[in-house]
């Protein structure tokens, strides 16, 4: 079969490898579509970041590794003891790898596992392959009317829904989303589903501001042309109830904190490459709340599947390009690096 392996920065190779064999408790899946995540792009451009270059504690594997963790496909074989799915079922994969033994895992927060890993980053296979094998507990059945393309966005949507559900946001609350890349746009969709109003997007890209408005933002601010903090305060009568930071850059974080009302909240969703400087007084003097949200808990994937199935979160608009696996480097990673207008590029390992 064909699979895309990460060997180093700007070195992803599509190669022929043996098809993985089924084992007890495992499910073999023929991958239909797999999304290129922002994490995949960072690994391609400047990795290794999260990708294992030393044997991972859970998988015992290290680079070169197959990439891809936002994927869905058809069950083609099941191992001994598997009862939750059968051959022919349509499924999405929850790629979190956790030990199940640490305090975080036992308290239902496997996204904070002490040795957390990710299928498609830390070994055991990946979605950028024609066929892959996963643990039964990672597999979620899809309703008939969810397409494989939509299903490939369940994983990143789970990151956004986790942030909204962990926040203090309530129906009717105002919110601002700083940064409207894929996760920022999905956060807008999740906040909309939760009943937020108004929803204000802050983004430097004109194309992404327009996308934010199309998906449900009531206002979209270009912080290079407008004082975003002042504008948000005007639009919300003093500051947003909840601000979501999804930029990964210091001005975005500082702007989000300053844009929250007295007693308001800022949720940091980005994963950062380097430290930033925050003035504690911006938090203390207005009794603001600051929290982080990482990944998603065990109950989020099923909730996202229901929300997409019911049409309450509509992800189709985020798909800006679909390509075969053979084009993953030039038509995928390089295209995302040079064209910021793209939101989500999907890759089909089965397409020629």
Coordinates of C-alpha atoms in Angstrom, one line a residue:
X1 CA 0.0 0.0 0.0
X2 CA 1.0 3.7 -0.3
X3 CA 1.7 5.7 2.9
X4 CA 3.2 9.2 3.6
X5 CA 6.1 9.1 6.0
X6 CA 7.7 12.1 7.8
X7 CA 11.5 11.9 7.6
X8 CA 12.4 15.5 8.5
X9 CA 11.5 19.1 7.9
X10 CA 10.1 19.5 4.3
X11 CA 10.8 15.8 3.8
X12 CA 7.6 13.8 3.6
X13 CA 7.8 10.7 1.3
X14 CA 5.0 8.7 -0.2
X15 CA 6.3 5.1 -0.4
X16 CA 5.1 1.5 -0.9
X17 CA 5.0 -0.4 2.4
X18 CA 3.3 -3.7 3.5
X19 CA -0.3 -3.5 4.5
X20 CA -0.6 -3.7 8.3
X21 CA -2.0 -7.0 9.7
X22 CA -5.0 -7.3 11.9
X23 CA -4.6 -8.2 15.6
X24 CA -6.9 -9.0 18.4
X25 CA -8.9 -6.0 19.6
X26 CA -8.0 -4.1 16.5
X27 CA -9.9 -2.7 13.5
X28 CA -8.6 -2.4 10.0
X29 CA -9.8 0.7 8.0
X30 CA -9.5 1.7 4.4
X31 CA -9.0 5.4 4.7
X32 CA -11.4 7.5 2.6
X33 CA -10.3 11.1 3.5
X34 CA -7.7 12.5 5.9
X35 CA -7.3 16.2 6.7
X36 CA -4.0 18.0 6.8
X37 CA -3.9 19.5 10.4
X38 CA -2.0 22.6 11.4
X39 CA 0.1 20.3 13.5
X40 CA 1.0 18.3 10.4
X41 CA 2.0 21.5 8.6
X42 CA 4.2 22.6 11.5
X43 CA 5.9 19.2 11.5
X44 CA 6.4 19.5 7.8
X45 CA 7.8 23.0 7.9
X46 CA 9.9 22.9 11.1
X47 CA 9.5 19.6 12.8
X48 CA 10.1 17.6 14.9
X49 CA 7.8 19.4 17.4
X50 CA 5.4 16.8 18.7
X51 CA 6.5 14.0 16.4
X52 CA 8.6 11.3 18.1
X53 CA 12.3 11.2 17.2
X54 CA 12.9 8.9 20.2
X55 CA 10.8 5.9 20.9
X56 CA 7.4 7.1 22.3
X57 CA 6.5 5.7 25.8
X58 CA 3.3 4.2 24.5
X59 CA 4.1 3.1 20.9
X60 CA 7.8 2.5 21.3
X61 CA 8.1 4.0 17.7
X62 CA 10.0 6.9 16.3
X63 CA 10.5 8.7 13.0
X64 CA 10.2 8.0 10.2
X65 CA 6.5 7.8 10.9
X66 CA 3.2 7.9 9.0
X67 CA 1.4 11.2 9.4
X68 CA -2.3 11.9 9.5
X69 CA -4.8 11.9 12.5
X70 CA -7.9 13.6 11.1
X71 CA -9.5 10.7 9.1
X72 CA -12.4 8.4 8.4
X73 CA -13.0 5.4 6.3
X74 CA -14.6 1.9 5.9
X75 CA -13.9 -1.1 8.2
X76 CA -12.4 -3.9 6.1
X77 CA -11.4 -6.3 8.8
X78 CA -11.9 -6.8 12.5
X79 CA -9.7 -8.6 15.0
X80 CA -10.7 -11.3 17.5
X81 CA -12.9 -9.9 20.3
X82 CA -14.1 -6.8 18.4
X83 CA -17.8 -6.3 18.9
X84 CA -18.6 -2.6 18.4
X85 CA -18.1 -2.5 14.6
X86 CA -18.3 -4.9 11.7
X87 CA -16.9 -5.1 8.2
X88 CA -18.5 -2.5 5.9
X89 CA -19.2 0.0 8.7
X90 CA -18.3 3.7 8.1
X91 CA -16.2 5.1 10.9
X92 CA -14.2 8.0 12.2
X93 CA -11.1 7.6 14.3
X94 CA -10.4 9.4 17.6
X95 CA -6.6 9.4 17.5
X96 CA -5.6 10.1 21.1
X97 CA -3.2 7.5 22.6
X98 CA -3.3 7.5 26.4
X99 CA -1.9 5.2 29.1
X100 CA -5.2 4.7 31.0
X101 CA -3.3 4.5 34.3
X102 CA -2.3 8.1 35.3
X103 CA -4.4 10.5 37.4
X104 CA -5.6 12.4 34.3
X105 CA -6.7 9.2 32.5
X106 CA -8.5 7.8 35.5
X107 CA -10.3 11.1 36.0
X108 CA -11.6 11.0 32.4
X109 CA -9.1 13.5 31.0
X110 CA -7.1 11.4 28.7
X111 CA -6.2 14.6 26.8
X112 CA -3.9 15.4 29.8
X113 CA -2.3 11.9 30.0
X114 CA 1.2 12.1 31.4
X115 CA 2.6 10.3 28.3
X116 CA -0.1 11.3 25.8
X117 CA 0.5 10.4 22.2
X118 CA -1.4 10.8 18.9
X119 CA -2.0 8.2 16.3
X120 CA -0.5 9.7 13.1
X121 CA 2.2 11.6 15.0
X122 CA 3.7 9.2 17.5
X123 CA 3.5 5.8 15.8
X124 CA 1.2 2.8 15.2
X125 CA 0.2 4.1 11.8
X126 CA -1.6 7.1 10.3
X127 CA -4.4 8.4 8.2
X128 CA -2.1 9.3 5.2
X129 CA -2.1 5.6 4.2
X130 CA -4.4 3.5 2.1
X131 CA -5.1 1.1 5.0
X132 CA -4.5 1.5 8.7
X133 CA -5.2 -0.5 11.9
X134 CA -6.4 1.1 15.2
X135 CA -7.6 0.0 18.6
X136 CA -11.3 -0.7 18.8
X137 CA -12.0 2.0 21.4
X138 CA -10.7 4.6 18.9
X139 CA -13.4 3.9 16.4
X140 CA -16.7 5.8 16.2
X141 CA -19.6 4.7 13.9
X142 CA -20.9 7.4 11.5
X143 CA -24.5 8.1 10.7
X144 CA -25.4 7.3 7.1
X145 CA -25.9 11.0 6.2
X146 CA -22.4 12.2 7.3
X147 CA -20.0 12.1 4.4
X148 CA -16.5 10.9 4.7
X149 CA -15.3 14.4 4.0
X150 CA -17.3 15.8 6.9
X151 CA -16.1 13.0 9.1
X152 CA -12.5 14.0 8.4
X153 CA -13.3 17.2 10.2
X154 CA -14.7 15.6 13.4
X155 CA -11.3 15.5 15.0
X156 CA -10.4 19.3 14.7
X157 CA -14.0 20.2 15.5
X158 CA -13.6 18.3 18.7
X159 CA -10.8 20.6 19.7
X160 CA -13.0 23.6 19.2
X161 CA -16.0 22.1 21.0
X162 CA -13.8 21.2 23.9
X163 CA -12.7 24.8 24.2
X164 CA -16.3 26.1 24.1
X165 CA -17.6 23.5 26.6
X166 CA -14.8 24.0 29.0
X167 CA -15.3 27.8 28.9
X168 CA -17.9 29.7 30.9
X169 CA -19.8 30.6 27.7
X170 CA -23.6 30.5 28.0
X171 CA -26.4 31.1 25.5
X172 CA -26.6 34.8 24.8
X173 CA -23.1 35.6 25.9
X174 CA -20.8 37.6 23.7
X175 CA -17.6 36.1 22.5
X176 CA -14.5 37.1 20.4
X177 CA -12.4 34.6 18.5
X178 CA -8.8 35.8 17.9
X179 CA -7.4 33.9 14.9
X180 CA -9.6 32.3 12.2
X181 CA -7.5 29.4 10.9
X182 CA -9.2 26.0 10.9
X183 CA -9.6 25.7 14.7
X184 CA -10.6 29.4 15.0
X185 CA -13.3 29.0 12.4
X186 CA -14.5 25.8 14.0
X187 CA -14.6 27.6 17.4
X188 CA -16.9 30.1 15.8
X189 CA -19.2 27.2 14.7
X190 CA -19.1 25.7 18.1
X191 CA -19.8 29.0 19.9
X192 CA -22.7 29.6 17.5
X193 CA -24.1 26.1 18.3
X194 CA -23.8 27.0 22.0
X195 CA -25.9 30.2 21.4
X196 CA -23.2 32.9 21.6
X197 CA -24.2 36.3 20.4
X198 CA -22.6 38.4 19.1
X199 CA -19.6 36.5 17.8
X200 CA -16.7 38.7 16.8
X201 CA -13.7 37.4 14.7
X202 CA -10.3 39.1 14.8
X203 CA -8.1 38.1 11.8
X204 CA -5.5 39.7 9.5
X205 CA -6.5 37.7 6.4
X206 CA -9.3 39.1 4.4
X207 CA -10.3 35.7 3.0
X208 CA -10.5 34.2 6.5
X209 CA -12.5 37.2 7.8
X210 CA -15.0 36.7 5.0
X211 CA -15.1 33.0 5.9
X212 CA -15.7 33.8 9.5
X213 CA -18.7 36.0 8.6
X214 CA -20.0 33.3 6.3
X215 CA -19.9 30.7 9.1
X216 CA -21.7 32.9 11.7
X217 CA -19.5 35.7 13.0
X218 CA -21.5 38.9 13.3
X219 CA -18.4 41.1 13.0
X220 CA -14.9 40.5 11.6
X221 CA -12.1 42.9 12.5
X222 CA -8.7 43.4 10.8
X223 CA -6.4 44.2 13.8
X224 CA -3.9 45.8 11.4
X225 CA -6.4 48.4 10.4
X226 CA -8.6 48.8 13.5
X227 CA -8.0 48.8 17.3
X228 CA -9.6 45.4 17.9
X229 CA -9.7 45.8 21.7
X230 CA -11.6 49.2 21.4
X231 CA -13.9 47.9 18.7
X232 CA -14.8 44.8 20.7
X233 CA -15.5 46.9 23.8
X234 CA -17.8 49.1 21.7
X235 CA -19.7 46.2 20.2
X236 CA -20.1 44.4 23.6
X237 CA -20.7 47.3 25.9
X238 CA -17.4 47.0 27.8
X239 CA -15.9 43.7 26.7
X240 CA -16.7 40.2 25.5
X241 CA -17.9 37.6 28.1
X242 CA -15.5 35.1 26.7
X243 CA -12.5 35.5 24.3
X244 CA -10.9 32.5 22.6
X245 CA -7.2 32.9 21.6
X246 CA -6.4 30.8 18.5
X247 CA -3.5 32.8 17.0
X248 CA -0.4 31.4 18.7
X249 CA 1.2 34.9 18.7
X250 CA 1.6 37.3 21.6
X251 CA -0.5 40.2 20.2
X252 CA -3.4 37.8 19.8
X253 CA -3.2 36.7 23.4
X254 CA -2.8 40.2 24.8
X255 CA -5.7 41.4 22.6
X256 CA -7.9 38.6 23.8
X257 CA -7.2 39.3 27.5
X258 CA -7.8 43.1 27.1
X259 CA -11.0 42.5 25.1
X260 CA -12.7 40.5 27.8
X261 CA -15.0 42.3 30.2
X262 CA -14.4 42.8 33.9
X263 CA -14.8 39.3 35.3
X264 CA -14.7 37.9 31.8
X265 CA -12.7 34.9 30.6
X266 CA -10.0 34.2 28.0
X267 CA -9.5 30.7 26.8
X268 CA -6.1 29.9 25.2
X269 CA -6.6 27.2 22.6
X270 CA -3.3 27.6 20.7
X271 CA -0.2 25.5 21.4
X272 CA 2.8 27.8 21.7
X273 CA 6.3 27.5 20.2
X274 CA 7.9 30.0 22.6
X275 CA 7.0 32.0 25.8
X276 CA 5.2 35.3 25.8
X277 CA 5.0 38.2 28.2
X278 CA 1.6 38.9 29.9
X279 CA 1.0 41.7 32.4
X280 CA -0.7 40.1 35.5
X281 CA -2.3 43.5 36.1
X282 CA -4.4 43.1 33.0
X283 CA -5.9 40.1 34.7
X284 CA -5.9 41.1 38.4
X285 CA -7.2 44.7 38.1
X286 CA -10.4 43.5 36.2
X287 CA -10.6 40.1 37.9
X288 CA -10.5 38.4 34.6
X289 CA -10.1 34.6 34.2
X290 CA -7.5 32.9 32.1
X291 CA -7.6 29.2 31.2
X292 CA -6.2 26.8 28.7
X293 CA -7.9 24.2 26.6
X294 CA -6.0 21.3 25.0
X295 CA -7.3 18.6 22.8
X296 CA -10.6 17.0 23.9
X297 CA -12.0 14.7 26.5
X298 CA -13.5 11.3 26.0
X299 CA -17.1 12.5 25.5
X300 CA -16.4 15.1 22.9
X301 CA -16.2 13.0 19.7
X302 CA -19.7 11.5 20.0
X303 CA -21.1 15.0 20.7
X304 CA -19.4 16.4 17.5
X305 CA -20.8 13.6 15.4
X306 CA -24.3 14.4 16.7
X307 CA -23.9 18.1 16.0
X308 CA -22.7 17.5 12.5
X309 CA -25.4 14.9 11.8
X310 CA -28.1 17.3 13.0
X311 CA -26.7 20.2 10.9
X312 CA -26.0 22.3 14.0
X313 CA -22.3 22.5 13.0
X314 CA -21.8 22.6 9.3
X315 CA -18.1 22.0 8.3
X316 CA -18.4 21.6 4.5
X317 CA -17.4 25.3 3.9
X318 CA -14.0 24.7 5.5
X319 CA -12.9 22.2 2.9
X320 CA -11.1 24.3 0.3
X321 CA -9.2 21.5 -1.7
X322 CA -9.2 17.7 -2.1
X323 CA -6.1 15.9 -3.4
X324 CA -4.8 12.4 -3.9
X325 CA -2.0 11.1 -1.5
X326 CA 0.5 11.3 -4.4
X327 CA 0.1 15.1 -4.3
X328 CA 0.4 15.6 -0.5
X329 CA 3.7 17.4 -0.6
X330 CA 3.3 20.0 -3.5
X331 CA -0.5 20.1 -3.5
X332 CA -0.9 19.8 0.2
X333 CA 1.8 21.0 2.5
X334 CA 3.5 23.4 0.1
X335 CA 0.1 24.8 -1.0
X336 CA -0.9 25.5 2.6
X337 CA 2.5 27.1 3.3
X338 CA 2.2 29.6 0.4
X339 CA -1.6 30.2 0.2
X340 CA -3.2 31.4 3.4
X341 CA -6.6 31.4 1.8
X342 CA -6.8 27.6 2.2
X343 CA -8.6 26.4 5.3
X344 CA -8.7 22.6 5.2
X345 CA -7.1 20.4 2.5
X346 CA -8.3 16.8 2.5
X347 CA -6.2 13.9 1.2
X348 CA -7.5 10.7 -0.3
X349 CA -5.1 7.7 -0.1
X350 CA -7.4 5.7 -2.4
X351 CA -7.7 8.3 -5.2
X352 CA -5.3 8.1 -8.1

